[in-house]
Short mmCIF file of C-alpha atoms in Angstrom, two decimals:
data_model
loop_
_atom_site.label_atom_id
_atom_site.label_comp_id
_atom_site.label_asym_id
_atom_site.label_seq_id
_atom_site.Cartn_x
_atom_site.Cartn_y
_atom_site.Cartn_z
CA UNK J 1 -15.19 -2.80 -6.49
CA UNK J 2 -16.80 -2.73 -3.12
CA UNK J 3 -19.20 -5.67 -2.59
CA UNK J 4 -22.90 -4.75 -1.86
CA UNK J 5 -22.53 -5.82 1.40
CA UNK J 6 -19.90 -3.51 2.30
CA UNK J 7 -21.36 -0.81 0.72
CA UNK J 8 -24.20 -0.96 3.31
CA UNK J 9 -22.22 -1.83 6.09
CA UNK J 10 -18.96 0.15 5.44
CA UNK J 11 -20.14 3.44 6.81
CA UNK J 12 -21.12 1.79 10.18
CA UNK J 13 -18.58 -0.86 10.77
CA UNK J 14 -15.91 1.24 12.13
CA UNK J 15 -18.50 3.07 14.68
CA UNK J 16 -20.79 0.04 15.94
CA UNK J 17 -21.31 -3.64 15.95
CA UNK J 18 -24.24 -5.68 14.24
CA UNK J 19 -26.95 -6.47 16.80
CA UNK J 20 -26.27 -10.30 16.30
CA UNK J 21 -23.21 -12.18 15.75
CA UNK J 22 -22.91 -13.87 12.62
CA UNK J 23 -21.10 -16.92 11.51
CA UNK J 24 -17.41 -17.01 10.82
CA UNK J 25 -16.19 -18.79 7.93
CA UNK J 26 -12.95 -20.70 8.00
CA UNK J 27 -9.89 -18.76 6.60
CA UNK J 28 -7.40 -20.85 4.36
CA UNK J 29 -4.02 -21.45 5.57
CA UNK J 30 -1.05 -19.97 3.92
CA UNK J 31 0.43 -22.35 1.31
CA UNK J 32 2.40 -20.72 -1.04
CA UNK J 33 0.78 -20.65 -4.69
CA UNK J 34 2.47 -22.46 -7.56
CA UNK J 35 2.31 -19.15 -9.53
CA UNK J 36 5.37 -17.20 -10.72
CA UNK J 37 6.75 -15.22 -7.76
CA UNK J 38 6.26 -11.43 -7.56
CA UNK J 39 9.44 -9.58 -8.77
CA UNK J 40 11.27 -8.13 -5.86
CA UNK J 41 12.53 -4.49 -4.96
CA UNK J 42 15.60 -3.70 -2.66
CA UNK J 43 15.07 -1.28 0.13
CA UNK J 44 17.73 1.21 -0.70
CA UNK J 45 19.49 1.74 3.04
CA UNK J 46 19.57 -1.91 3.56
CA UNK J 47 19.32 -3.74 0.01
CA UNK J 48 16.21 -6.22 1.90
CA UNK J 49 14.14 -7.23 -0.68
CA UNK J 50 10.28 -6.99 -0.84
CA UNK J 51 7.56 -7.49 -3.74
CA UNK J 52 7.06 -5.00 -5.74
CA UNK J 53 3.30 -5.35 -5.07
CA UNK J 54 1.98 -5.04 -1.61
CA UNK J 55 -1.42 -4.58 0.84
CA UNK J 56 -3.20 -1.56 1.43
CA UNK J 57 -6.09 -1.62 3.92
CA UNK J 58 -7.46 1.94 3.55
CA UNK J 59 -11.46 1.51 3.40
CA UNK J 60 -11.49 -1.94 2.60
CA UNK J 61 -10.25 -3.56 5.79
CA UNK J 62 -12.42 -1.15 8.12
CA UNK J 63 -14.90 -3.20 8.75
CA UNK J 64 -15.49 -3.04 13.03
CA UNK J 65 -16.72 -6.22 14.44
CA UNK J 66 -18.82 -7.92 11.52
CA UNK J 67 -17.34 -11.49 11.46
CA UNK J 68 -18.18 -12.30 7.68
CA UNK J 69 -16.33 -9.27 6.52
CA UNK J 70 -13.48 -9.95 9.23
CA UNK J 71 -12.98 -13.26 7.60
CA UNK J 72 -13.40 -11.96 4.15
CA UNK J 73 -10.41 -9.60 4.94
CA UNK J 74 -8.52 -12.79 6.46
CA UNK J 75 -9.06 -14.90 3.40
CA UNK J 76 -7.60 -11.78 1.37
CA UNK J 77 -4.54 -11.92 3.66
CA UNK J 78 -4.09 -15.51 3.56
CA UNK J 79 -4.02 -15.40 -0.53
CA UNK J 80 -1.60 -12.31 -0.44
CA UNK J 81 0.86 -14.36 1.25
CA UNK J 82 0.27 -17.40 -0.22
CA UNK J 83 0.95 -15.42 -3.62
CA UNK J 84 4.11 -14.33 -2.56
CA UNK J 85 3.30 -11.00 -0.81
CA UNK J 86 5.10 -9.41 2.12
CA UNK J 87 4.35 -5.57 2.98
CA UNK J 88 0.56 -4.83 4.37
CA UNK J 89 0.37 -1.14 4.98
CA UNK J 90 -2.23 0.59 7.63
CA UNK J 91 -2.62 3.49 9.86
CA UNK J 92 -4.26 4.46 12.74
CA UNK J 93 -6.69 6.80 10.63
CA UNK J 94 -8.08 3.71 9.00
CA UNK J 95 -10.74 2.66 11.44
CA UNK J 96 -10.96 -0.84 12.69
CA UNK J 97 -8.05 -1.61 9.90
CA UNK J 98 -5.43 -2.22 12.08
CA UNK J 99 -7.37 -5.11 14.43
CA UNK J 100 -8.81 -6.34 11.27
CA UNK J 101 -5.31 -7.04 10.42
CA UNK J 102 -4.23 -8.18 13.60
CA UNK J 103 -7.43 -10.59 13.37
CA UNK J 104 -6.05 -11.73 9.94
CA UNK J 105 -2.57 -12.31 11.43
CA UNK J 106 -3.48 -14.26 14.33
CA UNK J 107 -5.81 -16.62 12.20
CA UNK J 108 -2.67 -17.26 10.25
CA UNK J 109 -0.74 -18.13 12.96
CA UNK J 110 1.43 -14.91 12.20
CA UNK J 111 3.28 -15.44 8.90
CA UNK J 112 7.23 -14.84 9.06
CA UNK J 113 6.98 -13.27 5.50
CA UNK J 114 5.07 -10.24 6.92
CA UNK J 115 6.64 -6.99 6.71
CA UNK J 116 4.49 -4.35 8.59
CA UNK J 117 4.13 -0.79 7.50
CA UNK J 118 2.46 1.40 10.00
CA UNK J 119 1.90 4.89 10.55
CA UNK J 120 1.34 7.66 13.30
CA UNK J 121 -1.30 10.04 12.78
CA UNK J 122 -1.37 12.18 16.12
CA UNK J 123 -0.21 15.21 17.92
CA UNK J 124 3.70 15.25 18.68
CA UNK J 125 3.61 14.05 22.45
CA UNK J 126 1.27 11.06 21.65
CA UNK J 127 3.34 9.32 18.94
CA UNK J 128 5.21 6.64 21.25
CA UNK J 129 1.34 5.25 23.29
CA UNK J 130 -0.47 5.67 19.53
CA UNK J 131 2.50 3.05 18.40
CA UNK J 132 2.04 1.07 21.23
CA UNK J 133 -1.66 0.56 20.57
CA UNK J 134 -1.16 0.18 17.13
CA UNK J 135 1.04 -2.60 18.11
CA UNK J 136 -1.53 -3.69 20.26
CA UNK J 137 -3.84 -4.33 17.58
CA UNK J 138 -1.44 -5.99 15.02
CA UNK J 139 -0.53 -8.24 17.33
CA UNK J 140 3.07 -7.76 16.38
CA UNK J 141 5.89 -7.16 18.89
CA UNK J 142 7.47 -4.41 16.47
CA UNK J 143 6.96 -2.65 13.37
CA UNK J 144 9.13 -3.10 10.17
CA UNK J 145 8.30 0.40 9.05
CA UNK J 146 6.62 3.39 10.80
CA UNK J 147 5.91 6.47 8.44
CA UNK J 148 4.68 9.80 9.72
CA UNK J 149 1.41 9.86 7.97
CA UNK J 150 0.74 13.17 5.81
CA UNK J 151 3.40 14.86 7.59
CA UNK J 152 1.35 15.35 10.76
CA UNK J 153 3.44 16.85 13.34
CA UNK J 154 6.35 15.50 11.04
CA UNK J 155 9.33 16.97 12.95
CA UNK J 156 8.95 15.80 16.39
CA UNK J 157 7.89 12.59 14.93
CA UNK J 158 10.89 11.81 13.06
CA UNK J 159 13.16 12.34 15.95
CA UNK J 160 10.97 10.05 17.84
CA UNK J 161 10.86 7.49 15.06
CA UNK J 162 14.79 8.00 14.31
CA UNK J 163 15.49 7.26 18.11
CA UNK J 164 13.03 4.15 18.07
CA UNK J 165 15.18 2.74 15.13
CA UNK J 166 18.30 3.58 16.57
CA UNK J 167 16.88 1.73 19.77
CA UNK J 168 16.02 -1.62 17.20
CA UNK J 169 12.40 -0.71 18.25
CA UNK J 170 11.71 -0.26 14.69
CA UNK J 171 13.56 -0.92 11.27
CA UNK J 172 12.72 1.41 9.14
CA UNK J 173 11.57 5.35 9.05
CA UNK J 174 9.74 7.00 6.34
CA UNK J 175 6.73 9.54 5.66
CA UNK J 176 3.85 9.38 3.48
CA UNK J 177 1.44 12.12 1.34
CA UNK J 178 -1.49 11.07 -0.73
CA UNK J 179 -3.16 12.50 -3.70
CA UNK J 180 -0.35 14.74 -4.82
CA UNK J 181 -0.55 17.13 -1.72
CA UNK J 182 2.40 18.94 0.10
CA UNK J 183 4.93 17.64 -2.59
CA UNK J 184 7.16 20.88 -1.95
CA UNK J 185 7.46 19.84 1.86
CA UNK J 186 8.11 16.04 1.03
CA UNK J 187 10.96 16.98 -1.11
CA UNK J 188 12.58 19.07 1.53
CA UNK J 189 11.86 16.23 4.08
CA UNK J 190 13.35 13.91 1.80
CA UNK J 191 16.19 16.15 1.05
CA UNK J 192 17.33 17.09 4.58
CA UNK J 193 16.31 13.93 6.71
CA UNK J 194 17.69 10.31 6.81
CA UNK J 195 14.40 8.51 5.08
CA UNK J 196 14.29 4.91 4.54
CA UNK J 197 11.01 5.30 2.72
CA UNK J 198 8.60 7.96 1.35
CA UNK J 199 4.85 7.05 0.27
CA UNK J 200 3.18 8.71 -2.21
CA UNK J 201 0.53 8.45 -5.17
CA UNK J 202 1.61 7.32 -8.34
CA UNK J 203 -0.25 5.99 -11.61
CA UNK J 204 -0.52 6.31 -15.34
CA UNK J 205 -2.29 9.74 -14.45
CA UNK J 206 -1.07 10.98 -11.38
CA UNK J 207 2.56 11.29 -12.49
CA UNK J 208 3.42 14.66 -10.89
CA UNK J 209 6.11 12.91 -8.80
CA UNK J 210 7.95 11.87 -11.74
CA UNK J 211 9.49 15.56 -11.74
CA UNK J 212 11.51 15.77 -8.86
CA UNK J 213 10.27 12.97 -5.86
CA UNK J 214 10.75 9.89 -7.69
CA UNK J 215 14.17 11.43 -9.00
CA UNK J 216 15.14 12.40 -5.64
CA UNK J 217 14.28 8.91 -3.94
CA UNK J 218 16.53 7.65 -6.48
CA UNK J 219 19.54 9.99 -5.53
CA UNK J 220 18.77 9.94 -1.85
CA UNK J 221 18.46 6.17 -1.75
CA UNK J 222 14.96 6.18 -0.65
CA UNK J 223 12.53 3.47 -0.83
CA UNK J 224 9.29 4.52 -2.56
CA UNK J 225 6.06 3.08 -1.57
CA UNK J 226 2.96 3.83 -3.76
CA UNK J 227 -0.48 4.36 -2.36
CA UNK J 228 -3.97 4.87 -4.72
CA UNK J 229 -2.64 3.15 -7.46
CA UNK J 230 -6.35 2.79 -9.24
CA UNK J 231 -7.46 6.07 -7.49
CA UNK J 232 -9.67 4.09 -4.87
CA UNK J 233 -11.25 2.22 -8.41
CA UNK J 234 -11.89 4.88 -10.21
CA UNK J 235 -9.34 4.43 -12.54
CA UNK J 236 -10.21 0.82 -13.06
CA UNK J 237 -14.01 1.46 -13.16
CA UNK J 238 -13.23 3.91 -15.92
CA UNK J 239 -11.01 1.74 -18.17
CA UNK J 240 -13.25 -1.41 -17.75
CA UNK J 241 -15.57 0.17 -20.27
CA UNK J 242 -12.90 -0.35 -23.14
CA UNK J 243 -11.15 -3.42 -24.49
CA UNK J 244 -7.81 -4.33 -23.39
CA UNK J 245 -5.25 -3.36 -25.99
CA UNK J 246 -3.86 -5.62 -27.97
CA UNK J 247 -0.24 -4.74 -27.11
CA UNK J 248 -1.16 -5.45 -23.11
CA UNK J 249 -0.18 -9.22 -24.12
CA UNK J 250 3.48 -7.36 -24.58
CA UNK J 251 3.75 -6.88 -20.87
CA UNK J 252 1.66 -10.08 -19.63
CA UNK J 253 -1.48 -8.04 -18.55
CA UNK J 254 -4.44 -9.52 -18.56
CA UNK J 255 -6.65 -6.76 -17.26
CA UNK J 256 -6.16 -2.69 -16.87
CA UNK J 257 -5.33 -3.33 -13.16
CA UNK J 258 -2.39 -5.35 -14.02
CA UNK J 259 -1.43 -2.84 -16.77
CA UNK J 260 -1.53 0.07 -14.06
CA UNK J 261 0.25 -1.93 -11.48
CA UNK J 262 2.82 -2.80 -14.13
CA UNK J 263 3.21 0.49 -15.26
CA UNK J 264 3.83 1.90 -11.74
CA UNK J 265 6.48 -1.05 -10.43
CA UNK J 266 8.59 -0.85 -13.72
CA UNK J 267 9.44 2.85 -12.54
CA UNK J 268 13.23 2.25 -11.45
CA UNK J 269 12.54 4.34 -8.44
CA UNK J 270 9.42 2.81 -7.24
CA UNK J 271 9.63 -0.06 -4.86
CA UNK J 272 6.35 -1.16 -3.99
CA UNK J 273 2.92 -0.62 -4.65
CA UNK J 274 0.00 -1.06 -2.23
CA UNK J 275 -3.11 -1.68 -3.82
CA UNK J 276 -6.35 -2.16 -1.57
CA UNK J 277 -9.04 -4.88 -2.09
CA UNK J 278 -11.75 -7.32 -0.65
CA UNK J 279 -11.15 -9.55 -2.61
CA UNK J 280 -9.06 -12.75 -3.12
CA UNK J 281 -9.15 -12.93 -6.97
CA UNK J 282 -8.17 -9.64 -6.96
CA UNK J 283 -5.18 -9.78 -4.68
CA UNK J 284 -3.66 -12.51 -6.83
CA UNK J 285 -4.54 -10.65 -9.71
CA UNK J 286 -2.37 -7.65 -8.12
CA UNK J 287 0.53 -9.80 -7.28
CA UNK J 288 0.77 -11.45 -10.47
CA UNK J 289 1.58 -7.92 -11.83
CA UNK J 290 4.81 -8.02 -10.50
CA UNK J 291 6.21 -10.82 -12.59
CA UNK J 292 8.04 -10.34 -15.61
CA UNK J 293 7.38 -9.11 -18.45
CA UNK J 294 7.54 -5.52 -17.28
CA UNK J 295 7.31 -2.47 -19.64
CA UNK J 296 10.18 -0.86 -21.12
CA UNK J 297 10.48 2.82 -21.21
CA UNK J 298 8.79 3.11 -24.46
CA UNK J 299 6.08 0.87 -23.16
CA UNK J 300 5.48 3.13 -20.17
CA UNK J 301 5.02 5.88 -22.46
CA UNK J 302 2.51 4.09 -24.67
CA UNK J 303 0.56 3.19 -21.20
CA UNK J 304 0.34 6.74 -19.79
CA UNK J 305 -0.65 8.23 -23.27
CA UNK J 306 -3.21 6.03 -24.13
CA UNK J 307 -4.80 5.85 -20.40
CA UNK J 308 -4.46 9.69 -20.33
CA UNK J 309 -6.52 9.78 -23.51
CA UNK J 310 -9.06 8.12 -21.99
#
């Protein structure tokens, strides 16, 4: 849930800076937490392991030049790495989120564990300049993964990204969609092009991808990154009025957020879920959800049935 301060400033932060500078707060250094390490999943095209829960930045990191909010985001990133996280995902569409990531990474002296997942979201002719601009915001020499955001100009961008991969300017290539849009187009691209990753929406309520996209990803050896696991908080807010079922303890879940994430990352096709958050305690809770025990197929059906009825 967004904080009160963010609710007031969120709509303004991406467009204007505050009139008076705010005092920046210190950011904790990256020290590995003694907690259980999150489970990892291999990227099928290479076998590289990434933790099954990453960090999204849609809305939450769009804070403009507000020094206090930038440091709050940096604290989230520090806690994310300390808990064993790697994949951070962003897009040029996300306002100032890229610059906020860059600020956090610089504060943390650019943690070596970072797996940078970016997107290209522009006309066909502007792809390379946009990626160069995004690199500048992040302050990294190259991205690990670049995805065509919502299939915008996807044919030209995929050709460009595959060429960049061949030149070792990026490591992985992918496409994205969200909220169940353009699934037929996503399937067609997955079936025809040499993708490393596909990003889709999936949770116990939004399950259409189980029919074709997730099986196709396994068949084709494509990593699956899951966005909107909580429906931007709507799902966890709806469930918050209900007590956590006793069976949640069987999968080591102490909150509804952990039940949802465990459902997602226990699917055999899913590589990484990328919940977004503004809070240090929530990022720790999210990473902890990737630890064993995870639901088996019977428990996954139980979770989906239970949440679907609420």
